[in-house]
């Protein structure tokens, strides 16, 4: 669950944000450092100053769950009050993102990315600061969005000058222009505007005038146009952000604990160290076709359409029997089970005998789904089409509605280990067991997610391996029985939603725990069958992971991403061909100079994740240099190599050495720094991962182990903030391979400590 902190606690940290104006080429962005506890309303003021806006139009923030934040009195739709939303609560960790849109006519879309969260320095001034950026912003209000601004800048670059009209009025003369574009263009010439210029210090001086507002520390409530209080939106219902059906027709999650589902996912990934591979996904149209082939889900959508402006209900909230029979025919609900209900005459005979809609299996399932997903809403004794009902001909809307259903079901079923009801479940050993058991079924979904297309996962082998730490006996048998039930519920629900496929025999599952208790045999409880996600299931699971802030790259999707995202994703590509194609696509979307600048800029930082990005930088820079026909990309590298910017300078200098053109004046210890940095992300994973890295065959030149042996005695001079801990890890990793080298590394690590 999200932990509320006091204002005093929140003041102890700062967020480093990169705010980019989407759609601009070359890109326009600002790097801003702000106190973590400011309101989103205060962040709005900061962004206005950073991009030269005049705060003359409406605006809104939107997070990755679809939650919108704005002044509630400004918009007719339901929003969270931005003055009650805390920056650190909405964007708590590095890598989190949200959008900020200014002027809903021109739609200036700004992408906000958290690059880091750090404790405040001693006596640090609690004001917004600009530490970097690119390109100047001319006065752009009411120019028609990025396309209008791009056209204006193109005219300015071409030297086109507007022709003013001199107007005489009462003996006075004034100059007028045909349009706002002409007036702004003239102003650019008068002011000597330089589109490539940007001064962070100048912006920082302007930001000093922005009065920051601290948040109250309470979760914002959603409000409408008149400020009326509303129940929290769908994001508060469960971690997937939508209503969804649970097995047995249970209702949606309203409980506040469900808000912690995303944090649970993030913590799970941190604990198990899973890195998802880059996967291929079909296009939106093909995925939407897949949704239209899911009978139960589409029955719920058709039922929502059928309810339209209103259908009468019984006092128990069910469709009246006559209407329920009509729904089966008119909304084609019988298509859920065409084999059993496809014959019109037989269907009519069977339905005529049913006296309650609750007893009509063809109506019951889509009715519960439609209610839980918001496709049907009930007011008094009438049901009508709900606000969440998608247009079944709109691919994007249909996919979003389906994803809300499948993600919630998958997460709720697969993350929560089953419990034993009744007095038996109150026994302390059993309660501790179920509370601490790893989410093996969810981990199974992740394993299936990363399988090559067409391959199956052996369920019994996977779950048995997960139980390898438990000794044989009653405890292991009980866990196996619980896992059998959990797997069946999860796989069955996903199969019903078109997200998964099963193949092979499964043991009786309906009450594996009681089978164990009364028969005393837990063997054979786990499925002997196979399981895999469909393309639709992979899409749905990925959407859930992305909402939780977990990197889940898609092959071919990074052309418009920044270099940080590209470098972070490349290690997950299992195919070198796919990785090379991704880099080529990314490079094709920008100039070689822009690409070189972005890659170098993405190499800052000193933590393991930063080092992992730097390891991928040479691959991208090699492609950049190969495409460079002017030598301007090399100029970028030469400037960066002597810039003394940690990480950026080292990558640039290393790349220049690789091509045999070392930069003049580069730090003499650069090689040692790069060796320590290259080992850092693997040392963070563990000794085995580090040893495998050292033994990896060289792409060109010496292996990592040979390079380490050459410079082991000098590594203590690297100047890297993690030098000591990395040298200690390296010594442990190489000891089984080379005891003499391990001793040299221990000695170097000791020198690091002594130097401090």
XYZ file of C-alpha atoms in Angstrom:
756
model
C 0.000 0.000 0.000
C 1.048 3.574 -0.549
C 2.485 5.006 2.651
C 1.490 8.569 3.433
C 4.376 10.659 4.677
C 4.412 13.885 6.570
C 5.324 17.120 4.836
C 8.569 17.293 6.806
C 9.613 13.848 5.568
C 8.836 14.648 1.956
C 10.921 17.808 2.021
C 14.017 15.663 2.407
C 14.092 14.561 -1.221
C 14.259 16.045 -4.690
C 12.939 14.773 -8.030
C 14.996 15.178 -11.199
C 12.532 15.418 -14.080
C 13.031 15.485 -17.814
C 10.147 17.350 -19.440
C 10.019 17.094 -23.217
C 7.633 18.761 -25.648
C 6.348 15.845 -27.715
C 6.419 16.036 -31.499
C 9.191 18.623 -31.811
C 12.091 17.902 -34.178
C 14.776 18.658 -33.127
C 13.549 17.828 -29.612
C 12.830 20.543 -27.065
C 13.248 19.494 -23.436
C 14.179 20.734 -19.975
C 15.815 18.907 -17.056
C 14.284 20.227 -13.821
C 15.084 19.489 -10.181
C 12.186 20.180 -7.812
C 11.317 19.274 -4.204
C 9.522 15.930 -4.163
C 6.594 17.135 -2.066
C 5.272 19.894 -4.301
C 1.734 19.642 -5.660
C 1.081 18.861 -9.286
C -0.511 22.296 -9.448
C 2.830 23.765 -8.445
C 4.585 21.596 -11.042
C 2.208 23.118 -13.605
C 3.581 26.563 -12.678
C 7.156 25.283 -13.068
C 6.456 23.830 -16.530
C 4.741 27.032 -17.625
C 7.875 28.996 -16.765
C 10.207 26.388 -18.254
C 8.566 26.525 -21.693
C 7.524 30.157 -21.767
C 3.781 29.578 -21.575
C 1.429 32.302 -20.327
C -1.059 30.120 -18.396
C -3.845 31.427 -20.630
C -5.481 28.061 -21.364
C -6.742 24.950 -19.592
C -4.373 22.109 -18.749
C -4.346 18.622 -17.250
C -1.903 15.958 -16.096
C -2.544 12.296 -16.937
C -0.751 9.389 -15.290
C -0.110 5.953 -16.770
C -3.271 4.553 -15.163
C -5.398 7.128 -16.952
C -5.951 9.238 -13.829
C -6.298 12.937 -14.685
C -5.257 15.835 -12.449
C -6.345 19.447 -12.996
C -8.148 22.317 -11.247
C -11.570 20.629 -10.803
C -13.464 23.830 -11.557
C -11.913 24.043 -15.033
C -13.067 20.765 -16.571
C -16.452 19.131 -17.086
C -14.996 15.651 -16.644
C -14.065 14.028 -13.354
C -10.501 14.768 -12.286
C -8.274 14.604 -9.243
C -7.574 17.986 -7.712
C -3.983 18.784 -8.728
C -3.495 20.863 -5.584
C -4.055 17.788 -3.415
C -1.805 15.490 -5.460
C 1.787 15.043 -4.288
C 4.491 14.681 -6.943
C 6.251 11.878 -5.037
C 2.972 9.957 -4.588
C 2.029 10.130 -8.267
C 5.582 9.565 -9.590
C 7.404 7.797 -6.753
C 10.427 6.277 -8.503
C 12.936 6.712 -11.301
C 11.490 5.711 -14.666
C 7.924 6.764 -13.810
C 6.225 8.934 -16.404
C 3.135 11.042 -16.912
C 1.835 13.510 -19.489
C 0.975 17.189 -19.149
C -1.239 18.783 -21.798
C -1.576 22.549 -22.125
C -4.272 24.218 -24.249
C -6.795 21.593 -25.350
C -7.114 23.278 -28.730
C -3.427 23.328 -29.642
C -2.727 20.240 -27.473
C 0.836 20.976 -26.377
C 1.764 17.560 -24.960
C 4.682 17.405 -22.521
C 6.131 14.037 -21.452
C 7.393 14.073 -17.847
C 9.942 11.379 -16.907
C 11.469 10.875 -13.467
C 15.205 10.481 -14.017
C 16.049 10.169 -10.344
C 14.939 10.750 -6.769
C 17.617 11.712 -4.261
C 17.883 13.002 -0.706
C 18.269 16.737 -0.309
C 21.804 17.988 0.224
C 22.734 19.858 3.334
C 21.427 23.462 3.218
C 20.083 22.802 -0.284
C 17.883 25.612 -1.531
C 14.328 24.371 -1.945
C 13.601 26.054 -5.262
C 13.158 24.598 -8.753
C 16.407 24.448 -10.686
C 17.103 23.779 -14.357
C 20.213 21.644 -14.846
C 19.974 21.045 -18.576
C 17.873 21.248 -21.676
C 17.820 21.631 -25.413
C 16.562 24.235 -27.862
C 14.921 27.575 -27.197
C 11.160 28.084 -27.165
C 9.739 31.100 -29.010
C 6.416 32.633 -27.912
C 4.126 29.802 -29.034
C 0.694 30.522 -27.536
C -2.157 29.934 -30.025
C 0.132 28.966 -32.909
C -1.743 25.733 -33.622
C 0.352 23.233 -31.677
C 3.642 21.628 -32.656
C 2.766 21.626 -36.355
C 2.103 25.346 -36.337
C 5.300 26.020 -34.402
C 7.334 23.767 -36.716
C 6.051 25.665 -39.729
C 6.934 28.976 -38.119
C 10.469 27.858 -37.262
C 10.932 26.511 -40.777
C 9.983 29.900 -42.218
C 12.396 31.566 -39.813
C 15.211 29.202 -40.812
C 14.517 29.987 -44.487
C 14.840 33.711 -43.782
C 11.253 34.455 -44.733
C 10.232 37.873 -43.415
C 6.597 38.944 -42.973
C 5.237 42.058 -44.670
C 3.528 44.367 -42.176
C 0.735 46.803 -42.918
C 1.050 50.366 -41.663
C -2.216 51.592 -40.194
C -2.869 55.284 -39.555
C -5.295 56.099 -36.779
C -5.894 59.639 -35.518
C -2.597 60.918 -36.775
C -0.686 57.967 -35.286
C 0.825 55.069 -37.150
C 1.073 51.474 -36.046
C 2.232 48.268 -37.651
C -0.155 45.358 -38.032
C 0.346 41.847 -39.385
C -2.072 39.573 -41.187
C -1.941 36.870 -38.510
C -0.481 35.936 -35.157
C 2.076 33.767 -36.983
C 3.288 36.787 -38.934
C 3.503 38.865 -35.757
C 5.483 36.210 -33.865
C 7.778 35.678 -36.848
C 8.573 39.394 -36.981
C 9.292 39.335 -33.247
C 11.824 36.530 -33.714
C 13.824 38.665 -36.120
C 13.598 41.719 -33.872
C 14.870 39.760 -30.877
C 17.593 37.867 -32.753
C 16.053 34.522 -31.799
C 18.477 31.566 -31.844
C 16.489 28.273 -31.886
C 19.566 26.227 -30.906
C 20.375 28.337 -27.836
C 19.378 27.381 -24.328
C 20.787 28.625 -21.025
C 19.851 26.555 -17.930
C 21.168 29.284 -15.611
C 18.857 31.869 -17.161
C 15.853 29.593 -16.745
C 16.865 28.863 -13.153
C 16.733 32.599 -12.462
C 13.223 32.686 -13.878
C 12.184 29.625 -11.856
C 13.325 31.361 -8.673
C 10.224 33.557 -8.991
C 7.870 30.561 -9.001
C 6.276 30.129 -5.576
C 6.110 26.433 -4.729
C 3.113 24.947 -2.952
C 3.557 21.949 -0.655
C 0.967 19.161 -0.650
C -1.150 18.289 2.356
C -0.106 14.626 2.158
C -3.636 13.275 1.689
C -4.711 11.275 -1.313
C -6.717 13.549 -3.646
C -10.423 13.031 -4.148
C -11.988 13.177 -7.546
C -14.156 16.192 -8.220
C -16.447 17.338 -10.995
C -17.200 20.699 -12.593
C -18.875 22.147 -9.515
C -16.329 20.688 -7.139
C -18.695 17.970 -5.884
C -16.895 15.077 -4.226
C -16.862 11.833 -6.153
C -15.855 8.291 -5.340
C -12.300 7.475 -6.464
C -12.139 6.349 -10.094
C -11.416 2.883 -11.474
C -7.733 3.135 -10.546
C -8.726 2.703 -6.897
C -10.574 -0.506 -7.552
C -7.622 -2.700 -8.339
C -4.028 -2.482 -9.400
C -4.886 -2.920 -13.096
C -6.916 0.259 -12.948
C -10.230 -1.290 -14.082
C -13.214 -3.249 -12.820
C -13.017 -6.938 -13.541
C -14.683 -10.260 -12.986
C -13.315 -12.753 -10.498
C -14.183 -16.471 -10.619
C -17.617 -17.285 -9.304
C -19.036 -13.925 -10.305
C -17.494 -11.951 -7.441
C -17.776 -8.198 -7.674
C -15.071 -5.648 -8.369
C -12.358 -4.764 -5.913
C -13.212 -1.584 -4.026
C -10.872 -2.192 -1.118
C -8.086 0.346 -0.615
C -5.560 -2.484 -0.272
C -5.906 -3.113 -3.997
C -4.044 0.130 -4.588
C -0.910 -1.707 -3.480
C -1.045 -4.211 -6.341
C 1.264 -2.183 -8.561
C 3.746 -1.753 -5.722
C 3.518 -5.496 -5.089
C 4.454 -6.131 -8.720
C 7.358 -3.699 -8.562
C 8.623 -5.259 -5.321
C 8.276 -8.732 -6.822
C 10.428 -7.800 -9.805
C 13.042 -6.242 -7.537
C 13.120 -9.394 -5.393
C 13.391 -12.016 -8.140
C 15.502 -9.952 -10.540
C 13.406 -10.893 -13.573
C 14.227 -9.023 -16.792
C 11.507 -9.389 -19.383
C 12.637 -10.097 -22.939
C 11.591 -7.863 -25.797
C 8.554 -9.457 -27.438
C 6.723 -9.070 -30.703
C 3.092 -7.954 -30.621
C 0.586 -7.768 -33.467
C -0.851 -4.411 -34.475
C -3.935 -2.896 -32.903
C -6.276 -4.114 -35.646
C -5.155 -7.744 -35.313
C -5.369 -7.638 -31.523
C -8.868 -6.158 -31.722
C -9.893 -8.981 -34.067
C -8.715 -11.362 -31.361
C -10.929 -9.634 -28.772
C -13.937 -9.933 -31.097
C -13.366 -13.694 -31.107
C -13.685 -13.960 -27.291
C -17.323 -15.122 -26.922
C -17.975 -14.343 -23.240
C -16.411 -10.887 -23.350
C -18.181 -9.856 -26.538
C -21.446 -11.158 -25.078
C -20.990 -8.671 -22.208
C -20.366 -5.867 -24.717
C -23.440 -6.808 -26.773
C -25.505 -7.015 -23.604
C -24.453 -3.461 -22.738
C -25.527 -2.305 -26.212
C -28.805 -4.169 -25.851
C -29.596 -2.461 -22.542
C -29.330 0.861 -24.374
C -31.503 3.519 -22.774
C -33.085 1.127 -20.286
C -34.339 -2.375 -19.468
C -36.623 -3.236 -16.553
C -35.254 -5.237 -13.608
C -36.826 -7.335 -10.874
C -36.608 -6.202 -7.224
C -33.534 -8.476 -6.948
C -31.747 -6.500 -9.661
C -32.069 -9.120 -12.407
C -33.525 -8.813 -15.872
C -37.149 -9.857 -15.969
C -37.433 -13.389 -17.420
C -39.103 -12.282 -20.651
C -36.417 -9.653 -21.236
C -33.664 -12.143 -20.389
C -34.980 -14.499 -23.070
C -35.039 -11.618 -25.532
C -31.439 -10.750 -24.621
C -30.308 -14.289 -25.426
C -31.725 -13.936 -28.935
C -31.360 -10.227 -29.708
C -27.861 -9.819 -28.199
C -26.735 -13.222 -29.493
C -25.755 -14.375 -26.002
C -26.174 -17.969 -27.128
C -22.870 -17.592 -29.017
C -21.071 -18.168 -25.698
C -21.853 -21.868 -26.208
C -22.885 -22.415 -29.832
C -22.590 -26.211 -29.568
C -25.040 -26.416 -26.679
C -27.343 -23.554 -27.616
C -26.938 -23.086 -31.367
C -30.197 -24.812 -32.365
C -32.943 -22.106 -32.304
C -35.846 -24.479 -31.574
C -34.035 -26.363 -28.828
C -32.856 -23.070 -27.317
C -36.381 -21.635 -27.228
C -37.712 -24.781 -25.552
C -35.039 -24.772 -22.856
C -35.341 -21.026 -22.158
C -39.126 -21.231 -21.821
C -38.689 -23.511 -18.815
C -36.446 -21.064 -16.934
C -38.298 -18.768 -14.500
C -35.414 -16.453 -13.427
C -32.610 -14.674 -15.277
C -30.315 -15.799 -12.458
C -30.819 -19.384 -13.618
C -30.021 -18.642 -17.268
C -26.363 -19.521 -17.697
C -26.290 -17.702 -21.036
C -27.331 -14.472 -19.304
C -25.665 -14.814 -15.911
C -21.990 -14.720 -16.986
C -22.206 -11.784 -19.458
C -24.508 -9.936 -17.021
C -21.932 -10.125 -14.200
C -19.091 -9.200 -16.547
C -21.072 -6.281 -17.986
C -21.818 -4.934 -14.501
C -18.260 -5.369 -13.231
C -16.713 -3.790 -16.315
C -19.123 -0.847 -16.351
C -20.768 -1.872 -19.641
C -24.128 -1.890 -17.817
C -25.186 0.466 -15.029
C -28.213 0.096 -12.781
C -30.333 2.971 -11.523
C -33.367 2.057 -9.485
C -35.164 -0.761 -11.261
C -33.652 -0.161 -14.688
C -30.420 -1.170 -16.387
C -28.914 0.928 -19.158
C -25.687 1.139 -21.139
C -22.769 2.132 -18.892
C -20.166 4.824 -19.392
C -17.403 2.209 -19.840
C -19.194 0.424 -22.682
C -16.815 0.431 -25.666
C -17.845 0.919 -29.258
C -17.349 -2.601 -30.600
C -16.269 -1.122 -33.935
C -13.553 1.012 -32.287
C -10.395 -1.118 -32.071
C -8.657 1.005 -29.426
C -11.711 1.281 -27.178
C -12.425 -2.428 -27.408
C -8.822 -3.337 -26.573
C -8.749 -0.985 -23.589
C -11.958 -2.483 -22.176
C -10.718 -6.050 -22.682
C -7.350 -5.267 -21.100
C -9.077 -3.863 -18.023
C -10.890 -7.146 -17.533
C -8.016 -9.531 -18.202
C -5.293 -7.660 -16.310
C -7.331 -7.435 -13.144
C -8.283 -11.087 -13.236
C -4.741 -12.251 -13.958
C -3.175 -10.168 -11.207
C -5.771 -10.934 -8.566
C -5.761 -14.673 -9.190
C -2.063 -15.236 -9.840
C -0.526 -12.925 -7.222
C -2.643 -13.943 -4.244
C -1.783 -17.404 -2.958
C -4.920 -19.420 -2.071
C -5.855 -19.844 1.561
C -7.581 -22.685 3.383
C -10.983 -21.674 4.773
C -12.361 -22.704 8.117
C -10.603 -23.770 11.335
C -7.824 -25.491 9.399
C -6.865 -22.195 7.809
C -6.382 -20.629 11.250
C -3.560 -22.967 12.165
C -0.416 -20.841 12.534
C 1.909 -22.983 10.339
C -0.610 -22.994 7.491
C -1.320 -19.283 7.780
C 2.405 -18.474 7.710
C 2.866 -20.798 4.762
C 0.184 -19.163 2.635
C 1.256 -15.644 3.608
C 4.912 -16.209 2.697
C 4.532 -18.484 -0.332
C 6.074 -17.084 -3.525
C 3.618 -16.198 -6.339
C 4.623 -19.163 -8.471
C 1.580 -18.965 -10.748
C 2.281 -15.329 -11.573
C 5.941 -16.181 -12.178
C 4.658 -18.888 -14.494
C 2.758 -16.221 -16.454
C 5.978 -14.226 -16.759
C 7.841 -17.311 -18.001
C 5.120 -17.913 -20.587
C 5.265 -14.230 -21.568
C 8.904 -14.580 -22.610
C 8.537 -17.801 -24.611
C 9.156 -17.645 -28.367
C 5.967 -17.625 -30.425
C 4.337 -21.028 -30.603
C 6.226 -22.639 -27.699
C 4.524 -24.138 -24.628
C 5.402 -24.109 -20.942
C 5.315 -27.397 -19.038
C 3.215 -26.487 -15.993
C 4.191 -29.342 -13.684
C 7.916 -28.912 -14.337
C 7.777 -25.170 -13.718
C 5.774 -25.340 -10.492
C 7.738 -28.358 -9.211
C 11.001 -26.467 -9.697
C 9.482 -23.618 -7.718
C 8.797 -25.983 -4.819
C 12.333 -27.401 -4.779
C 13.141 -25.646 -1.504
C 10.349 -27.458 0.367
C 11.099 -30.906 1.826
C 8.925 -33.861 0.923
C 6.011 -34.315 3.288
C 2.580 -32.886 4.210
C 3.626 -29.249 3.804
C 4.819 -29.784 0.250
C 1.677 -31.785 -0.546
C -0.537 -28.993 0.783
C 1.264 -26.333 -1.239
C 0.971 -28.513 -4.344
C -2.770 -28.848 -3.773
C -3.215 -25.104 -3.320
C -1.124 -24.405 -6.408
C -3.262 -26.847 -8.408
C -6.377 -24.860 -7.523
C -4.679 -21.523 -8.152
C -3.333 -22.590 -11.524
C -6.703 -23.927 -12.631
C -8.542 -20.739 -11.611
C -5.972 -18.486 -13.265
C -5.508 -20.481 -16.468
C -9.236 -21.129 -16.802
C -10.122 -17.446 -16.457
C -7.430 -16.364 -18.899
C -8.577 -19.022 -21.352
C -12.145 -17.769 -21.061
C -10.856 -14.268 -21.847
C -8.925 -15.433 -24.904
C -5.612 -14.671 -23.186
C -4.246 -18.211 -22.807
C -4.364 -21.737 -24.171
C -4.069 -25.076 -22.358
C -3.135 -28.453 -23.738
C -2.969 -31.898 -22.131
C -4.531 -33.664 -19.158
C -5.205 -32.052 -15.802
C -6.014 -33.852 -12.560
C -9.348 -33.272 -10.823
C -9.029 -29.739 -9.518
C -12.315 -28.677 -7.981
C -11.202 -29.465 -4.430
C -7.587 -30.563 -4.374
C -7.172 -29.577 -0.722
C -10.008 -31.835 0.434
C -8.675 -34.640 -1.757
C -5.382 -34.272 0.070
C -6.975 -34.141 3.531
C -9.270 -37.108 3.118
C -7.243 -39.290 0.761
C -3.822 -38.330 2.137
C -2.334 -38.144 -1.330
C -0.969 -34.878 -2.703
C 0.969 -36.513 -5.508
C -0.119 -35.711 -9.027
C -1.997 -32.583 -8.015
C -0.063 -30.350 -10.404
C -1.205 -30.204 -14.001
C 0.548 -32.513 -16.412
C -0.483 -30.246 -19.265
C 1.034 -27.337 -21.127
C 0.231 -23.628 -21.007
C 0.958 -20.604 -23.152
C -0.246 -17.040 -23.555
C -1.904 -15.965 -26.760
C -0.725 -12.794 -28.488
C -3.731 -11.121 -26.885
C -2.720 -12.450 -23.471
C 0.833 -11.188 -23.905
C -0.574 -7.761 -24.807
C -2.809 -7.731 -21.721
C -0.086 -8.839 -19.313
C 2.348 -6.311 -20.756
C -0.146 -3.485 -20.247
C -0.457 -4.460 -16.580
C 3.323 -4.553 -16.138
C 3.821 -1.195 -17.841
C 1.230 0.406 -15.564
C 3.264 -0.875 -12.620
C 6.373 0.810 -14.028
C 8.054 -2.454 -15.067
C 10.052 -2.347 -18.328
C 8.404 -4.625 -20.886
C 9.883 -3.742 -24.277
C 8.187 -4.491 -27.592
C 10.265 -5.123 -30.701
C 9.956 -2.221 -33.120
C 8.422 0.262 -30.665
C 11.361 2.507 -29.786
C 11.665 4.722 -32.864
C 10.088 7.666 -31.009
C 11.525 6.842 -27.573
C 14.398 8.691 -25.971
C 17.849 7.117 -25.812
C 17.478 6.184 -22.135
C 14.541 3.917 -22.920
C 16.298 2.379 -25.911
C 19.528 1.635 -24.017
C 17.614 0.191 -21.064
C 15.634 -2.124 -23.355
C 18.405 -3.504 -25.570
C 19.723 -6.104 -23.056
C 16.318 -7.809 -23.190
C 16.553 -8.604 -26.916
C 17.234 -12.309 -27.314
C 17.876 -11.841 -31.034
C 20.823 -9.772 -32.235
C 18.956 -9.258 -35.502
C 15.988 -7.736 -33.662
C 18.278 -5.539 -31.563
C 20.119 -4.268 -34.650
C 16.812 -3.569 -36.407
C 15.566 -1.674 -33.348
C 18.680 0.505 -33.293
C 18.373 1.135 -37.041
C 14.733 2.156 -36.673
C 15.567 4.470 -33.798
C 18.403 6.083 -35.733
C 16.260 6.543 -38.845
C 13.859 8.741 -36.861
C 16.479 11.398 -36.043
C 19.668 12.977 -37.366
C 23.015 11.393 -36.511
C 23.982 14.468 -34.478
C 20.772 14.326 -32.436
C 21.279 10.588 -31.971
C 24.858 11.041 -30.752
C 23.810 13.793 -28.318
C 20.897 11.741 -26.954
C 22.970 8.601 -26.430
C 25.759 10.481 -24.649
C 23.226 12.374 -22.503
C 21.617 9.048 -21.532
C 24.895 7.759 -20.075
C 24.998 9.879 -16.923
C 24.538 8.482 -13.414
C 26.535 6.149 -11.220
C 24.076 3.405 -10.209
C 23.861 -0.156 -11.646
C 20.956 0.728 -13.962
C 23.000 3.641 -15.347
C 25.985 1.363 -15.920
C 23.767 -1.146 -17.724
C 22.671 1.588 -20.132
C 26.292 2.540 -20.744
C 27.136 -1.046 -21.695
C 24.676 -0.755 -24.586
C 25.837 2.676 -25.722
C 28.728 1.442 -27.948
C 26.297 -0.672 -29.975
C 24.157 2.367 -30.751
C 27.074 4.755 -31.207
C 28.684 2.347 -33.675
C 25.524 2.563 -35.797
C 25.522 6.346 -35.413
C 29.135 6.650 -36.586
C 28.522 4.294 -39.489
C 25.649 6.507 -40.669
C 27.635 9.733 -40.097
C 28.777 11.142 -43.442
C 29.877 14.551 -42.152
C 31.928 13.694 -39.078
C 29.646 15.809 -36.874
C 28.808 12.860 -34.620
C 32.527 12.404 -33.904
C 32.673 16.077 -32.947
C 29.914 15.443 -30.416
C 31.928 12.556 -28.943
C 35.132 14.610 -28.760
C 33.395 17.403 -26.865
C 31.715 14.942 -24.519
C 34.969 13.022 -23.879
C 36.581 16.042 -22.232
C 33.402 17.367 -20.606
C 34.113 15.722 -17.202
C 30.428 14.729 -16.984
C 30.467 11.420 -15.132
C 29.436 8.538 -17.351
C 28.877 10.650 -20.464
C 32.554 11.561 -20.786
C 33.675 7.976 -20.189
C 31.379 6.494 -22.829
C 32.436 9.091 -25.405
C 36.154 8.596 -24.649
C 35.780 4.808 -24.749
C 34.022 4.952 -28.127
C 36.728 7.168 -29.592
C 39.383 4.715 -28.381
C 37.471 1.858 -30.029
C 37.661 3.548 -33.419
C 41.323 4.477 -32.974
C 40.776 8.224 -32.537
C 41.278 8.908 -28.804
C 40.261 12.385 -27.666
C 42.947 14.810 -26.596
C 42.933 15.600 -22.897
C 40.763 12.652 -21.822
C 41.242 11.475 -18.246
C 44.178 9.073 -17.910
C 42.174 6.852 -15.580
C 39.231 6.506 -17.968
C 39.965 2.872 -18.788
C 39.923 1.841 -15.139
C 36.638 3.683 -14.585
C 35.027 1.900 -17.525
C 36.170 -1.531 -16.269
C 34.692 -0.929 -12.809
C 31.521 0.505 -14.310
C 31.086 -2.434 -16.664
C 31.194 -4.882 -13.760
C 28.821 -2.872 -11.536
C 25.407 -4.081 -12.828
C 26.508 -7.736 -12.727
C 28.004 -7.366 -9.242
C 24.625 -6.021 -8.130
C 22.928 -9.227 -9.355
C 25.334 -11.670 -7.738
C 28.604 -13.573 -7.907
C 27.485 -16.048 -10.557
C 26.240 -13.337 -12.908
C 29.514 -11.447 -12.504
C 31.604 -14.565 -13.176
C 29.601 -15.325 -16.331
C 30.181 -11.773 -17.502
C 33.933 -12.087 -17.001
C 34.056 -15.371 -18.894
C 31.953 -14.145 -21.822
C 33.764 -14.390 -25.125
C 35.095 -11.103 -26.480
C 33.149 -9.375 -29.220
C 36.430 -7.929 -30.405
C 39.729 -7.770 -28.582
C 40.367 -9.149 -25.115
C 37.809 -10.839 -22.891
C 36.578 -8.954 -19.796
C 38.643 -11.301 -17.595
C 41.842 -10.577 -19.545
C 41.223 -6.827 -19.392
C 40.678 -7.131 -15.660
C 43.959 -9.010 -15.212
C 45.859 -6.355 -17.190
C 44.695 -3.475 -14.984
C 43.845 -5.076 -11.640
C 46.646 -3.241 -9.799
C 45.425 0.171 -10.972
C 41.689 -0.235 -10.601
C 41.705 1.385 -7.169
C 42.460 4.679 -8.957
C 39.269 4.489 -11.057
C 37.471 7.255 -9.166
C 34.160 5.439 -9.524
C 31.892 5.836 -6.446
C 31.346 2.060 -6.350
C 34.992 1.057 -6.860
C 35.484 -0.584 -3.456
C 32.379 -2.748 -3.476
C 32.886 -3.769 -7.123
C 36.505 -4.815 -6.512
C 35.400 -6.921 -3.548
C 32.736 -8.611 -5.683
C 35.241 -9.177 -8.487
C 37.671 -10.826 -6.085
C 34.963 -13.246 -4.930
C 33.902 -13.992 -8.507
C 37.391 -14.757 -9.868
C 38.689 -16.696 -6.860
C 37.579 -20.097 -8.274
C 39.221 -19.148 -11.578
C 42.431 -17.368 -10.589
C 43.419 -17.075 -6.920
C 46.392 -14.799 -7.715
C 44.137 -12.354 -9.532
C 41.630 -12.470 -6.681
C 44.421 -11.523 -4.269
C 45.450 -8.562 -6.466
C 41.841 -7.371 -6.543
C 41.553 -7.670 -2.747
C 44.668 -5.562 -2.407
C 43.247 -2.947 -4.783
C 39.985 -2.885 -2.813
C 41.970 -2.306 0.388
C 43.727 0.647 -1.250
C 40.344 2.198 -2.065
C 39.396 2.034 1.594
C 42.760 3.400 2.694
C 42.542 6.276 0.197
C 39.294 7.393 1.790
